[in-house]
Amino acid sequence: QEQLVESGGGLVQAGDSLKLSCAAPRRTFTGFAMGWFRQAPGKGRELVATISWSGLYTSYTDSVKGRFTISRDNDKYIVDLQMNNLKPEDTAVYYCASSRMREIALHRSLYVDWGQGTQVTVSS
C-alpha cells in the first residue's frame, strides 16, 4: 500500500479559505479517480469530493457544494481541494485517497490507498 501525502491544513476562522494538496505516487494516481474524505471527532469518515481520472467529472457531498472545489494535475500527480467560506462544521481530519476506478468513485470501499490526514479546524 503506497502512501499519499496531504498538506495545507490548519486553524482558520469561519469564512476563511484553505487549500489542501495531496501528492500521490504515480502508480496510485495515474488512471484513477481520486477523493477527499473527512472525519470529525466521534463521526465516521465521509466522502467530501471525488474527481475522475480525466478531471472532467466531479462530485461533492451536499454540505460543501458551492464552497469546495476539487482539482487535479495529472502531470504532477497532485489533487487539490480548495475550500472557501469555511464553517465550524467543516472541522475534521481530511484524508486524500486513491480509488481503482477511472470515473468518479462514490463509495469508500472503492478507495485503496490513503494518506495520513491533515487537520482542519475552523473557529467561529
PDB file of C-alpha atoms in Angstrom, residues 2-58:
ATOM      1  CA  GLU A   2       1.604   3.251  -1.149  1.00  0.00           C
ATOM      2  CA  GLN A   3       1.366   6.452   0.823  1.00  0.00           C
ATOM      3  CA  LEU A   4      -0.331   9.623  -0.223  1.00  0.00           C
ATOM      4  CA  VAL A   5       0.799  12.828   1.498  1.00  0.00           C
ATOM      5  CA  GLU A   6      -1.595  15.632   2.368  1.00  0.00           C
ATOM      6  CA  SER A   7      -0.656  19.206   3.229  1.00  0.00           C
ATOM      7  CA  GLY A   8      -2.323  22.561   3.766  1.00  0.00           C
ATOM      8  CA  GLY A   9      -4.408  22.026   6.868  1.00  0.00           C
ATOM      9  CA  GLY A  10      -4.533  24.490   9.717  1.00  0.00           C
ATOM     10  CA  LEU A  11      -6.560  26.651  12.066  1.00  0.00           C
ATOM     11  CA  VAL A  12      -8.727  29.305  10.433  1.00  0.00           C
ATOM     12  CA  GLN A  13     -11.764  31.398  11.256  1.00  0.00           C
ATOM     13  CA  ALA A  14     -15.231  30.926   9.846  1.00  0.00           C
ATOM     14  CA  GLY A  15     -15.452  32.437   6.392  1.00  0.00           C
ATOM     15  CA  ASP A  16     -11.780  31.895   5.613  1.00  0.00           C
ATOM     16  CA  SER A  17     -10.329  29.726   2.857  1.00  0.00           C
ATOM     17  CA  LEU A  18      -7.813  26.880   2.805  1.00  0.00           C
ATOM     18  CA  LYS A  19      -6.304  24.812   0.028  1.00  0.00           C
ATOM     19  CA  LEU A  20      -5.391  21.215   0.709  1.00  0.00           C
ATOM     20  CA  SER A  21      -2.962  19.398  -1.554  1.00  0.00           C
ATOM     21  CA  CYS A  22      -2.231  15.708  -1.920  1.00  0.00           C
ATOM     22  CA  ALA A  23       0.888  14.328  -3.560  1.00  0.00           C
ATOM     23  CA  ALA A  24       0.443  10.771  -4.747  1.00  0.00           C
ATOM     24  CA  PRO A  25       2.795   8.125  -6.100  1.00  0.00           C
ATOM     25  CA  ARG A  26       2.422   7.826  -9.870  1.00  0.00           C
ATOM     26  CA  ARG A  27       1.242   4.224  -9.641  1.00  0.00           C
ATOM     27  CA  THR A  28      -1.703   5.143  -7.391  1.00  0.00           C
ATOM     28  CA  PHE A  29      -2.619   8.305  -9.274  1.00  0.00           C
ATOM     29  CA  THR A  30      -2.384   7.660 -12.977  1.00  0.00           C
ATOM     30  CA  GLY A  31      -5.639   6.432 -14.441  1.00  0.00           C
ATOM     31  CA  PHE A  32      -7.652   6.543 -11.234  1.00  0.00           C
ATOM     32  CA  ALA A  33     -10.317   8.681  -9.640  1.00  0.00           C
ATOM     33  CA  MET A  34      -9.172  10.474  -6.506  1.00  0.00           C
ATOM     34  CA  GLY A  35     -11.128  11.583  -3.481  1.00  0.00           C
ATOM     35  CA  TRP A  36     -11.018  13.750  -0.406  1.00  0.00           C
ATOM     36  CA  PHE A  37     -12.623  12.415   2.767  1.00  0.00           C
ATOM     37  CA  ARG A  38     -13.009  13.897   6.214  1.00  0.00           C
ATOM     38  CA  GLN A  39     -13.602  12.564   9.679  1.00  0.00           C
ATOM     39  CA  ALA A  40     -14.826  14.721  12.534  1.00  0.00           C
ATOM     40  CA  PRO A  41     -14.405  13.619  16.172  1.00  0.00           C
ATOM     41  CA  GLY A  42     -16.879  10.883  17.018  1.00  0.00           C
ATOM     42  CA  LYS A  43     -18.123  10.560  13.442  1.00  0.00           C
ATOM     43  CA  GLY A  44     -17.481   8.277  10.521  1.00  0.00           C
ATOM     44  CA  ARG A  45     -15.289   9.071   7.564  1.00  0.00           C
ATOM     45  CA  GLU A  46     -17.307  10.754   4.819  1.00  0.00           C
ATOM     46  CA  LEU A  47     -16.540  11.409   1.179  1.00  0.00           C
ATOM     47  CA  VAL A  48     -16.277  15.147   0.618  1.00  0.00           C
ATOM     48  CA  ALA A  49     -15.343  15.267  -3.074  1.00  0.00           C
ATOM     49  CA  THR A  50     -14.202  12.994  -5.845  1.00  0.00           C
ATOM     50  CA  ILE A  51     -12.727  13.623  -9.285  1.00  0.00           C
ATOM     51  CA  SER A  52     -12.393  11.342 -12.271  1.00  0.00           C
ATOM     52  CA  TRP A  53      -9.075  10.487 -13.875  1.00  0.00           C
ATOM     53  CA  SER A  54      -9.740  12.936 -16.721  1.00  0.00           C
ATOM     54  CA  GLY A  55     -10.749  15.679 -14.332  1.00  0.00           C
ATOM     55  CA  LEU A  56     -13.961  16.204 -16.291  1.00  0.00           C
ATOM     56  CA  TYR A  57     -16.265  14.701 -13.689  1.00  0.00           C
ATOM     57  CA  THR A  58     -16.568  15.683 -10.053  1.00  0.00           C
TER      58      THR A  58
END
